[in-house]
């Protein structure tokens, strides 16, 4: 038997219901914040990720699904969504146009990581990217949007925040950190020795315990931010306080992608095991320019959908639309006609064989229909239809002609 590849899962029935509920809820909230849907290809030139996510990152260094296509192009399956959206933003000349552009997306991402609970090789993200807003109010809005999404889904979280500085304060900090690492080079793990050469900041989120103990004494960028970064970070904290969003400042939060500057944040859950990050994001003001576009401030985030599925609490009733059935073979075509009249505005499921009323009610329950509509011998004779509202547990018989004119709400 051929099986799916390791770390790549099917999403079926119950899980899919949660998955779809998540996408619907998050999309609705993103639209309320003024974001528009964008779709970008799953396959992009490898160079796009090398230049944005960064050659020294684990994602680019170890985890890309990279290959040469039949035309000899070096391509890879997208490991994340931001780079593709930035490419689309530049390619469609929105950077030259100026103004504010806000996008959201959802879809599969691919990382060749070691699979375990919460860590897949094909996983799905819901992400948003905002271009053209320099103000830190937009960073606060991003965090509020994630908070709105998690609150709507009744998901508990802890928000971790840091500032990664900018081109004014980061280089000096990097030098100080390297000096510190040079002094302790024999005490740090081999990964950190490599990071010291390629991207020193990344040592701060090393998982090795003795490295972590040592880095508690390392210089902190947070204490050496330039005036502009410091004032933006203070404003961000003030906005979150005013909007009653709790946070923890985590000076070791550096994120695994190289494009961030200034605010960086991660949402974690204590209920899903070791892969606890459920969302991450931050500001990336240099990336558009870095990918040959016109300098444009930008900020965004992505939520990992699979990690949330077990946490989502679905509303009590998710019943929607109609289930139609006939109790007599002679009533089948009339039932189909009545059902068809609803399809322009409702979800409609039709049972094609005649069954007892009890069997139809079971069928309606199984497909989560709000209304069970049935035509039996008597209804056929009288030109009526029997309808039960499965939420309110009320039922009535109405004329078929009237039925075609009514909307669901009137029952
Ligand atoms: P990221 O932190 O790499 O950020 O991924 C965002 C979320 O995707 C994580 O918090 C996690 O929930 C989920 N995730 C990551 N890897 C896996 C995996 N192997 N299996 C399951 N879930 C996973 C980004 O991707 C950035 N593009 C976010 C961003 C958007 N920053 C600015 N704009």
Tab-separated table of C-alpha atoms and ligand atoms in Angstrom:
chain	number	residue	atom	x	y	z
A	1	UNK	CA	0.000	0.000	0.000
A	2	UNK	CA	1.286	3.459	-0.836
A	3	UNK	CA	1.233	5.755	2.190
A	4	UNK	CA	1.536	9.533	2.505
A	5	UNK	CA	5.069	10.822	3.073
A	6	UNK	CA	6.340	11.109	6.648
A	7	UNK	CA	5.202	14.359	8.272
A	8	UNK	CA	2.511	14.935	5.621
A	9	UNK	CA	-1.045	14.262	6.740
A	10	UNK	CA	-4.535	14.017	5.317
A	11	UNK	CA	-7.018	16.297	7.043
A	12	UNK	CA	-10.314	14.466	7.271
A	13	UNK	CA	-13.875	15.025	8.493
A	14	UNK	CA	-13.785	16.115	12.168
A	15	UNK	CA	-10.378	17.749	11.890
A	16	UNK	CA	-11.392	19.368	8.643
A	17	UNK	CA	-14.474	20.844	10.298
A	18	UNK	CA	-12.194	22.541	12.833
A	19	UNK	CA	-9.747	23.513	10.130
A	20	UNK	CA	-12.488	25.159	8.069
A	21	UNK	CA	-13.954	26.830	11.149
A	22	UNK	CA	-10.516	28.271	11.925
A	23	UNK	CA	-10.039	29.617	8.366
A	24	UNK	CA	-13.562	31.120	8.332
A	25	UNK	CA	-13.102	32.799	11.718
A	26	UNK	CA	-9.580	34.101	11.065
A	27	UNK	CA	-10.474	35.344	7.543
A	28	UNK	CA	-13.520	37.187	8.873
A	29	UNK	CA	-11.401	38.899	11.539
A	30	UNK	CA	-8.598	39.770	9.072
A	31	UNK	CA	-11.199	41.393	6.783
A	32	UNK	CA	-12.488	43.414	9.736
A	33	UNK	CA	-8.951	44.804	10.103
A	34	UNK	CA	-8.945	45.819	6.415
A	35	UNK	CA	-6.929	42.898	4.977
A	36	UNK	CA	-7.569	41.340	1.533
A	37	UNK	CA	-6.946	37.779	0.427
A	38	UNK	CA	-3.815	37.026	-1.604
A	39	UNK	CA	-2.766	33.736	-3.162
A	40	UNK	CA	0.837	33.122	-4.189
A	41	UNK	CA	2.398	29.989	-5.761
A	42	UNK	CA	3.593	27.059	-3.642
A	43	UNK	CA	6.735	26.866	-5.741
A	44	UNK	CA	9.181	29.772	-5.934
A	45	UNK	CA	12.790	30.319	-6.979
A	46	UNK	CA	15.109	29.078	-4.226
A	47	UNK	CA	16.942	32.418	-4.294
A	48	UNK	CA	13.832	34.147	-2.911
A	49	UNK	CA	14.058	32.263	0.394
A	50	UNK	CA	17.850	32.419	0.555
A	51	UNK	CA	17.719	36.187	0.321
A	52	UNK	CA	14.767	36.731	2.680
A	53	UNK	CA	14.594	34.001	5.318
A	54	UNK	CA	18.418	33.958	5.239
A	55	UNK	CA	21.163	31.489	4.256
A	56	UNK	CA	22.195	31.002	7.876
A	57	UNK	CA	18.695	30.092	9.104
A	58	UNK	CA	17.794	26.455	9.814
A	59	UNK	CA	14.913	26.762	7.368
A	60	UNK	CA	17.154	27.568	4.399
A	61	UNK	CA	20.207	25.654	5.617
A	62	UNK	CA	18.520	22.346	6.432
A	63	UNK	CA	14.802	22.262	5.770
A	64	UNK	CA	13.993	23.275	2.205
A	65	UNK	CA	12.277	21.009	-0.317
A	66	UNK	CA	14.610	22.184	-3.042
A	67	UNK	CA	15.059	20.702	-6.523
A	68	UNK	CA	15.900	21.512	-10.120
A	69	UNK	CA	12.805	21.519	-12.343
A	70	UNK	CA	12.665	20.190	-15.919
A	71	UNK	CA	13.722	23.613	-17.230
A	72	UNK	CA	16.856	23.577	-15.064
A	73	UNK	CA	15.521	26.176	-12.585
A	74	UNK	CA	16.534	25.962	-8.921
A	75	UNK	CA	13.139	25.985	-7.170
A	76	UNK	CA	11.692	25.061	-3.808
A	77	UNK	CA	8.364	24.484	-2.085
A	78	UNK	CA	7.660	27.505	0.076
A	79	UNK	CA	8.738	26.998	3.706
A	80	UNK	CA	6.789	30.107	4.794
A	81	UNK	CA	4.460	32.720	3.306
A	82	UNK	CA	6.067	36.129	3.840
A	83	UNK	CA	8.749	35.903	1.135
A	84	UNK	CA	6.224	35.029	-1.607
A	85	UNK	CA	3.889	37.863	-0.598
A	86	UNK	CA	6.790	40.344	-0.618
A	87	UNK	CA	7.838	39.077	-4.069
A	88	UNK	CA	4.256	39.505	-5.321
A	89	UNK	CA	4.099	42.992	-3.774
A	90	UNK	CA	7.234	44.051	-5.658
A	91	UNK	CA	6.485	42.173	-8.906
A	92	UNK	CA	3.051	43.833	-9.100
A	93	UNK	CA	4.700	47.241	-8.537
A	94	UNK	CA	2.710	48.022	-5.388
A	95	UNK	CA	5.912	49.330	-3.791
A	96	UNK	CA	6.153	51.993	-6.533
A	97	UNK	CA	2.472	52.836	-6.144
A	98	UNK	CA	2.912	53.639	-2.432
A	99	UNK	CA	0.078	53.721	0.111
A	100	UNK	CA	-0.990	50.957	2.441
A	101	UNK	CA	-1.504	47.370	1.258
A	102	UNK	CA	-2.774	44.699	3.615
A	103	UNK	CA	-2.976	41.004	2.699
A	104	UNK	CA	-3.938	37.726	4.333
A	105	UNK	CA	-3.390	34.188	3.084
A	106	UNK	CA	-3.630	30.585	4.133
A	107	UNK	CA	-2.181	27.428	2.694
A	108	UNK	CA	0.431	24.700	2.974
A	109	UNK	CA	4.085	25.340	3.837
A	110	UNK	CA	6.874	22.754	3.590
A	111	UNK	CA	9.852	22.241	5.900
A	112	UNK	CA	11.977	19.112	5.954
A	113	UNK	CA	12.106	18.921	9.766
A	114	UNK	CA	12.186	15.807	11.958
A	115	UNK	CA	8.472	15.019	12.345
A	116	UNK	CA	6.993	14.810	15.838
A	117	UNK	CA	3.802	15.894	17.561
A	118	UNK	CA	3.070	19.443	16.337
A	119	UNK	CA	5.965	19.406	13.873
A	120	UNK	CA	5.073	18.428	10.313
A	121	UNK	CA	6.823	18.528	6.981
A	122	UNK	CA	3.703	19.851	5.294
A	123	UNK	CA	1.723	22.159	7.569
A	124	UNK	CA	-0.708	25.017	7.080
A	125	UNK	CA	-0.371	28.630	8.068
A	126	UNK	CA	-2.791	31.524	8.222
A	127	UNK	CA	-0.749	34.679	7.727
A	128	UNK	CA	-1.128	38.411	7.258
A	129	UNK	CA	1.306	40.968	5.848
A	130	UNK	CA	0.904	44.730	5.999
A	131	UNK	CA	2.937	47.087	3.799
A	132	UNK	CA	3.384	50.831	4.020
A	133	UNK	CA	2.748	51.552	7.723
A	134	UNK	CA	5.751	52.742	9.703
A	135	UNK	CA	3.769	53.411	12.865
A	136	UNK	CA	4.090	50.904	15.691
A	137	UNK	CA	0.294	51.153	16.021
A	138	UNK	CA	0.209	48.635	13.154
A	139	UNK	CA	2.378	46.206	15.180
A	140	UNK	CA	-0.106	46.580	18.047
A	141	UNK	CA	-3.004	45.965	15.621
A	142	UNK	CA	-1.352	42.739	14.464
A	143	UNK	CA	-1.126	41.482	18.015
A	144	UNK	CA	-4.713	42.526	18.710
A	145	UNK	CA	-5.838	40.686	15.593
A	146	UNK	CA	-4.160	37.451	16.726
A	147	UNK	CA	-5.663	37.957	20.153
A	148	UNK	CA	-9.139	38.457	18.582
A	149	UNK	CA	-8.686	35.246	16.578
A	150	UNK	CA	-7.601	33.187	19.591
A	151	UNK	CA	-10.351	34.669	21.773
A	152	UNK	CA	-12.993	33.860	19.136
A	153	UNK	CA	-11.738	30.266	19.102
A	154	UNK	CA	-11.437	30.186	22.924
A	155	UNK	CA	-7.729	29.384	22.764
A	156	UNK	CA	-5.561	30.391	25.735
A	157	UNK	CA	-2.080	31.772	25.039
A	158	UNK	CA	0.969	33.558	26.378
A	159	UNK	CA	2.360	36.411	24.308
A	160	UNK	CA	6.146	36.863	24.249
A	161	UNK	CA	7.608	40.091	22.966
A	162	UNK	CA	11.023	41.482	22.135
A	163	UNK	CA	12.619	44.243	20.113
A	164	UNK	CA	15.378	43.203	17.704
A	165	UNK	CA	16.546	46.758	17.087
A	166	UNK	CA	17.278	48.217	13.671
A	167	UNK	CA	20.259	49.097	11.484
A	168	UNK	CA	21.263	51.795	14.005
A	169	UNK	CA	21.516	49.702	17.137
A	170	UNK	CA	21.757	46.089	15.922
A	171	UNK	CA	25.307	46.161	14.382
A	172	UNK	CA	26.927	47.505	17.565
A	173	UNK	CA	25.034	44.969	19.642
A	174	UNK	CA	26.118	42.159	17.315
A	175	UNK	CA	29.759	43.189	17.815
A	176	UNK	CA	29.351	43.185	21.610
A	177	UNK	CA	27.690	39.800	21.522
A	178	UNK	CA	30.487	38.333	19.371
A	179	UNK	CA	33.061	39.713	21.834
A	180	UNK	CA	31.181	37.947	24.648
A	181	UNK	CA	30.996	34.700	22.617
A	182	UNK	CA	34.720	34.887	21.808
A	183	UNK	CA	35.461	35.019	25.536
A	184	UNK	CA	33.359	31.888	26.105
A	185	UNK	CA	33.980	30.045	22.867
A	186	UNK	CA	34.920	26.787	24.588
A	187	UNK	CA	31.768	26.767	26.702
A	188	UNK	CA	29.244	27.007	23.864
A	189	UNK	CA	27.853	24.129	21.786
A	190	UNK	CA	29.041	23.438	18.242
A	191	UNK	CA	25.815	24.860	16.772
A	192	UNK	CA	26.419	28.145	18.602
A	193	UNK	CA	30.053	28.172	17.448
A	194	UNK	CA	28.715	27.982	13.878
A	195	UNK	CA	26.027	30.622	14.583
A	196	UNK	CA	28.702	32.930	16.037
A	197	UNK	CA	30.225	33.073	12.542
A	198	UNK	CA	27.030	33.156	10.453
A	199	UNK	CA	24.339	34.906	12.507
A	200	UNK	CA	25.399	35.507	16.129
A	201	UNK	CA	21.979	36.720	17.359
A	202	UNK	CA	20.543	33.242	16.771
A	203	UNK	CA	22.660	31.829	19.635
A	204	UNK	CA	20.193	33.444	22.031
A	205	UNK	CA	17.482	30.951	21.240
A	206	UNK	CA	19.734	27.870	21.457
A	207	UNK	CA	17.892	25.017	23.217
A	208	UNK	CA	21.062	23.719	24.952
A	209	UNK	CA	20.747	24.266	28.719
A	210	UNK	CA	24.377	25.163	29.460
A	211	UNK	CA	24.346	27.679	26.579
A	212	UNK	CA	21.157	29.198	28.005
A	213	UNK	CA	22.745	29.521	31.472
A	214	UNK	CA	25.716	31.277	29.932
A	215	UNK	CA	23.599	33.622	27.785
A	216	UNK	CA	21.796	34.884	30.878
A	217	UNK	CA	24.987	36.936	31.381
A	218	UNK	CA	25.345	37.954	27.723
A	219	UNK	CA	24.806	41.597	26.749
A	220	UNK	CA	21.151	42.340	25.998
A	221	UNK	CA	20.088	44.261	22.923
A	222	UNK	CA	16.994	45.227	24.823
A	223	UNK	CA	19.124	47.412	27.135
A	224	UNK	CA	20.957	49.019	24.208
A	225	UNK	CA	18.170	49.959	21.801
A	226	UNK	CA	18.534	53.255	19.940
A	227	UNK	CA	16.052	56.032	20.780
A	228	UNK	CA	13.675	55.256	17.931
A	229	UNK	CA	13.526	51.492	18.692
A	230	UNK	CA	13.154	52.162	22.398
A	231	UNK	CA	10.364	54.668	21.915
A	232	UNK	CA	8.509	52.349	19.473
A	233	UNK	CA	8.788	49.436	21.872
A	234	UNK	CA	7.532	51.559	24.796
A	235	UNK	CA	4.575	52.707	22.689
A	236	UNK	CA	3.806	49.114	21.741
A	237	UNK	CA	3.761	48.074	25.407
A	238	UNK	CA	1.551	51.048	26.275
A	239	UNK	CA	-0.932	50.192	23.508
A	240	UNK	CA	-1.091	46.581	24.642
A	241	UNK	CA	-1.609	47.670	28.266
A	242	UNK	CA	-4.387	50.040	27.251
A	243	UNK	CA	-6.076	47.281	25.288
A	244	UNK	CA	-5.667	44.793	28.121
A	245	UNK	CA	-3.428	42.379	26.243
A	246	UNK	CA	-1.046	40.634	28.629
A	247	UNK	CA	2.541	39.978	27.520
A	248	UNK	CA	5.922	38.822	28.737
A	249	UNK	CA	9.102	40.485	27.551
A	250	UNK	CA	11.508	37.771	26.414
A	251	UNK	CA	14.923	39.271	25.641
A	252	UNK	CA	16.033	35.956	24.085
A	253	UNK	CA	13.216	35.859	21.545
A	254	UNK	CA	15.024	36.247	18.201
A	255	UNK	CA	12.802	34.256	15.752
A	256	UNK	CA	14.213	31.743	13.262
A	257	UNK	CA	13.972	33.979	10.188
A	258	UNK	CA	16.501	36.683	9.381
A	259	UNK	CA	14.268	39.429	8.027
A	260	UNK	CA	12.985	40.892	11.296
A	261	UNK	CA	13.864	44.216	12.882
A	262	UNK	CA	12.225	46.074	15.788
A	263	UNK	CA	9.161	44.223	17.194
A	264	UNK	CA	9.210	40.435	17.246
A	265	UNK	CA	6.544	38.357	18.947
A	266	UNK	CA	5.452	34.802	19.496
A	267	UNK	CA	2.259	33.317	20.914
A	268	UNK	CA	2.733	30.057	22.801
A	269	UNK	CA	0.323	27.558	24.308
A	270	UNK	CA	1.102	25.447	27.357
A	271	UNK	CA	-1.428	22.806	26.300
A	272	UNK	CA	0.117	21.224	23.213
A	273	UNK	CA	3.498	19.817	24.218
A	274	UNK	CA	7.008	20.850	23.273
A	275	UNK	CA	6.131	22.466	19.906
A	276	UNK	CA	4.341	25.229	21.739
A	277	UNK	CA	4.574	28.197	19.321
A	278	UNK	CA	1.139	28.754	17.804
A	279	UNK	CA	1.877	32.066	16.072
A	280	UNK	CA	4.866	34.244	15.328
A	281	UNK	CA	5.649	37.465	13.572
A	282	UNK	CA	7.135	40.919	13.695
A	283	UNK	CA	8.296	43.912	11.721
A	284	UNK	CA	10.489	43.561	8.628
A	285	UNK	CA	11.112	47.103	7.360
A	286	UNK	CA	14.178	46.222	5.233
A	287	UNK	CA	12.916	43.174	3.348
A	288	UNK	CA	11.144	44.869	0.420
A	289	UNK	CA	14.257	46.900	-0.344
A	290	UNK	CA	16.441	43.852	0.173
A	291	UNK	CA	14.463	42.012	-2.525
A	292	UNK	CA	15.031	44.926	-4.930
A	293	UNK	CA	11.782	46.795	-4.209
A	294	UNK	CA	11.342	50.381	-3.031
A	295	UNK	CA	11.968	50.794	0.704
A	296	UNK	CA	8.624	49.996	2.409
A	297	UNK	CA	7.915	49.417	6.098
A	298	UNK	CA	6.161	46.103	6.743
A	299	UNK	CA	4.899	43.909	9.558
A	300	UNK	CA	3.102	40.567	9.688
A	301	UNK	CA	2.520	37.255	11.396
A	302	UNK	CA	1.572	33.653	10.746
A	303	UNK	CA	-0.440	31.173	12.801
A	304	UNK	CA	0.303	27.421	12.544
A	305	UNK	CA	-3.095	25.817	11.958
A	306	UNK	CA	-2.373	22.149	12.818
A	307	UNK	CA	-1.045	23.054	16.273
A	308	UNK	CA	-4.353	24.771	17.043
A	309	UNK	CA	-6.760	22.090	15.924
A	310	UNK	CA	-6.926	20.251	19.234
A	311	UNK	CA	-7.362	23.543	21.120
A	312	UNK	CA	-10.275	24.953	19.146
A	313	UNK	CA	-13.587	24.825	20.964
A	314	UNK	CA	-16.336	24.661	18.373
A	315	UNK	CA	-19.601	26.498	19.023
A	316	UNK	CA	-22.361	24.257	20.410
A	317	UNK	CA	-24.389	24.323	17.231
A	318	UNK	CA	-22.727	24.385	13.872
A	319	UNK	CA	-25.883	23.278	12.116
A	320	UNK	CA	-26.464	24.931	8.784
A	321	UNK	CA	-28.701	24.626	5.756
A	322	UNK	CA	-31.157	21.929	4.764
A	323	UNK	CA	-31.462	18.201	4.522
A	324	UNK	CA	-34.241	17.055	2.146
A	325	UNK	CA	-35.807	13.615	2.049
A	326	UNK	CA	-38.872	11.823	0.663
A	327	UNK	CA	-40.880	9.120	2.418
A	328	UNK	CA	-42.326	7.751	-0.776
A	329	UNK	CA	-40.738	7.039	-4.178
A	330	UNK	CA	-43.433	9.147	-5.856
A	331	UNK	CA	-42.331	12.181	-3.821
A	332	UNK	CA	-38.639	11.999	-4.823
A	333	UNK	CA	-38.746	14.360	-7.794
A	334	UNK	CA	-40.948	16.925	-5.981
A	335	UNK	CA	-38.479	16.819	-3.082
A	336	UNK	CA	-35.586	17.449	-5.445
A	337	UNK	CA	-37.412	20.426	-6.981
A	338	UNK	CA	-38.132	21.910	-3.532
A	339	UNK	CA	-34.488	21.359	-2.536
A	340	UNK	CA	-33.207	23.013	-5.681
A	341	UNK	CA	-35.215	26.155	-4.889
A	342	UNK	CA	-33.139	26.573	-1.713
A	343	UNK	CA	-29.726	26.059	-3.294
A	344	UNK	CA	-29.311	29.672	-4.389
A	345	UNK	CA	-28.920	30.752	-0.770
A	346	UNK	CA	-28.448	27.680	1.450
A	347	UNK	CA	-26.349	24.586	1.842
A	348	UNK	CA	-28.588	21.713	0.715
A	349	UNK	CA	-28.117	17.944	1.096
A	350	UNK	CA	-30.632	15.642	-0.640
A	351	UNK	CA	-31.258	11.983	0.244
A	352	UNK	CA	-32.119	10.263	-3.054
A	353	UNK	CA	-33.944	7.201	-1.698
A	354	UNK	CA	-37.300	7.143	0.092
A	355	UNK	CA	-36.984	6.459	3.823
A	356	UNK	CA	-38.957	6.705	7.061
A	357	UNK	CA	-39.182	10.046	8.870
A	358	UNK	CA	-36.995	8.695	11.668
A	359	UNK	CA	-34.278	7.694	9.174
A	360	UNK	CA	-34.366	11.162	7.585
A	361	UNK	CA	-34.073	12.897	10.955
A	362	UNK	CA	-31.006	10.778	11.684
A	363	UNK	CA	-29.603	11.636	8.264
A	364	UNK	CA	-30.131	15.375	8.865
A	365	UNK	CA	-28.394	15.095	12.220
A	366	UNK	CA	-25.448	13.239	10.685
A	367	UNK	CA	-24.777	16.003	8.124
A	368	UNK	CA	-25.312	18.751	10.719
A	369	UNK	CA	-28.259	20.299	8.899
A	370	UNK	CA	-30.259	22.987	10.680
A	371	UNK	CA	-33.523	22.006	8.926
A	372	UNK	CA	-34.875	18.584	8.003
A	373	UNK	CA	-37.463	18.932	5.205
A	374	UNK	CA	-39.511	15.881	4.268
A	375	UNK	CA	-42.268	15.126	1.746
A	376	UNK	CA	-44.395	12.020	2.336
A	377	UNK	CA	-47.529	10.684	0.665
A	378	UNK	CA	-49.853	13.159	2.442
A	379	UNK	CA	-47.655	16.209	1.777
A	380	UNK	CA	-47.400	15.212	-1.879
A	381	UNK	CA	-51.199	15.007	-2.110
A	382	UNK	CA	-51.680	18.373	-0.310
A	383	UNK	CA	-48.819	20.223	-2.039
A	384	UNK	CA	-47.040	20.790	1.309
A	385	UNK	CA	-43.683	20.068	2.969
A	386	UNK	CA	-42.885	19.077	6.597
A	387	UNK	CA	-39.984	20.968	8.157
A	388	UNK	CA	-38.232	20.522	11.473
A	389	UNK	CA	-35.830	23.106	12.924
A	390	UNK	CA	-33.234	20.865	14.608
A	391	UNK	CA	-31.869	23.676	16.798
A	392	UNK	CA	-35.198	24.895	18.157
A	393	UNK	CA	-36.804	21.425	17.996
A	394	UNK	CA	-39.909	23.007	16.415
A	395	UNK	CA	-41.750	21.653	13.374
A	396	UNK	CA	-44.410	22.777	10.924
A	397	UNK	CA	-46.093	21.891	7.649
A	398	UNK	CA	-46.296	24.605	5.018
A	399	UNK	CA	-47.423	24.853	1.427
A	400	UNK	CA	-44.712	24.147	-1.124
A	401	UNK	CA	-45.500	27.393	-2.935
A	402	UNK	CA	-44.994	29.397	0.229
A	403	UNK	CA	-41.827	27.457	1.001
A	404	UNK	CA	-40.180	28.603	-2.237
A	405	UNK	CA	-40.685	32.224	-1.127
A	406	UNK	CA	-39.506	32.023	2.494
A	407	UNK	CA	-36.018	32.337	3.900
A	408	UNK	CA	-34.664	30.144	6.671
A	409	UNK	CA	-35.010	32.827	9.329
A	410	UNK	CA	-38.776	32.798	9.071
A	411	UNK	CA	-39.194	29.255	10.436
B	1	LIG	P1	7.286	30.911	11.849
B	1	LIG	O1	7.457	31.245	13.298
B	1	LIG	O2	8.406	30.185	11.189
B	1	LIG	O3	7.018	32.285	11.137
B	1	LIG	O4	5.973	30.073	11.651
B	1	LIG	C1	4.722	30.526	12.150
B	1	LIG	C2	3.970	29.382	12.811
B	1	LIG	O5	3.884	28.248	11.933
B	1	LIG	C3	4.666	28.802	14.054
B	1	LIG	O6	4.385	29.599	15.198
B	1	LIG	C4	4.023	27.427	14.145
B	1	LIG	O7	2.767	27.513	14.780
B	1	LIG	C5	3.819	27.044	12.686
B	1	LIG	N1	4.864	26.090	12.248
B	1	LIG	C6	6.129	26.361	11.897
B	1	LIG	N2	6.789	25.240	11.542
B	1	LIG	C7	5.917	24.212	11.680
B	1	LIG	C8	5.985	22.791	11.470
B	1	LIG	N3	7.087	22.194	11.004
B	1	LIG	N4	4.873	22.050	11.731
B	1	LIG	C9	3.723	22.639	12.174
B	1	LIG	N5	3.602	23.972	12.375
B	1	LIG	C10	4.667	24.755	12.146
B	1	LIG	C11	6.835	32.415	9.784
B	1	LIG	O8	6.673	31.487	9.029
B	1	LIG	C12	6.787	33.864	9.328
B	1	LIG	N6	6.568	33.868	7.863
B	1	LIG	C13	5.680	34.623	10.055
B	1	LIG	C14	5.584	36.056	9.608
B	1	LIG	C15	4.683	36.563	8.730
B	1	LIG	N7	6.369	37.045	9.979
B	1	LIG	C16	6.008	38.157	9.363
B	1	LIG	N8	4.988	37.858	8.589
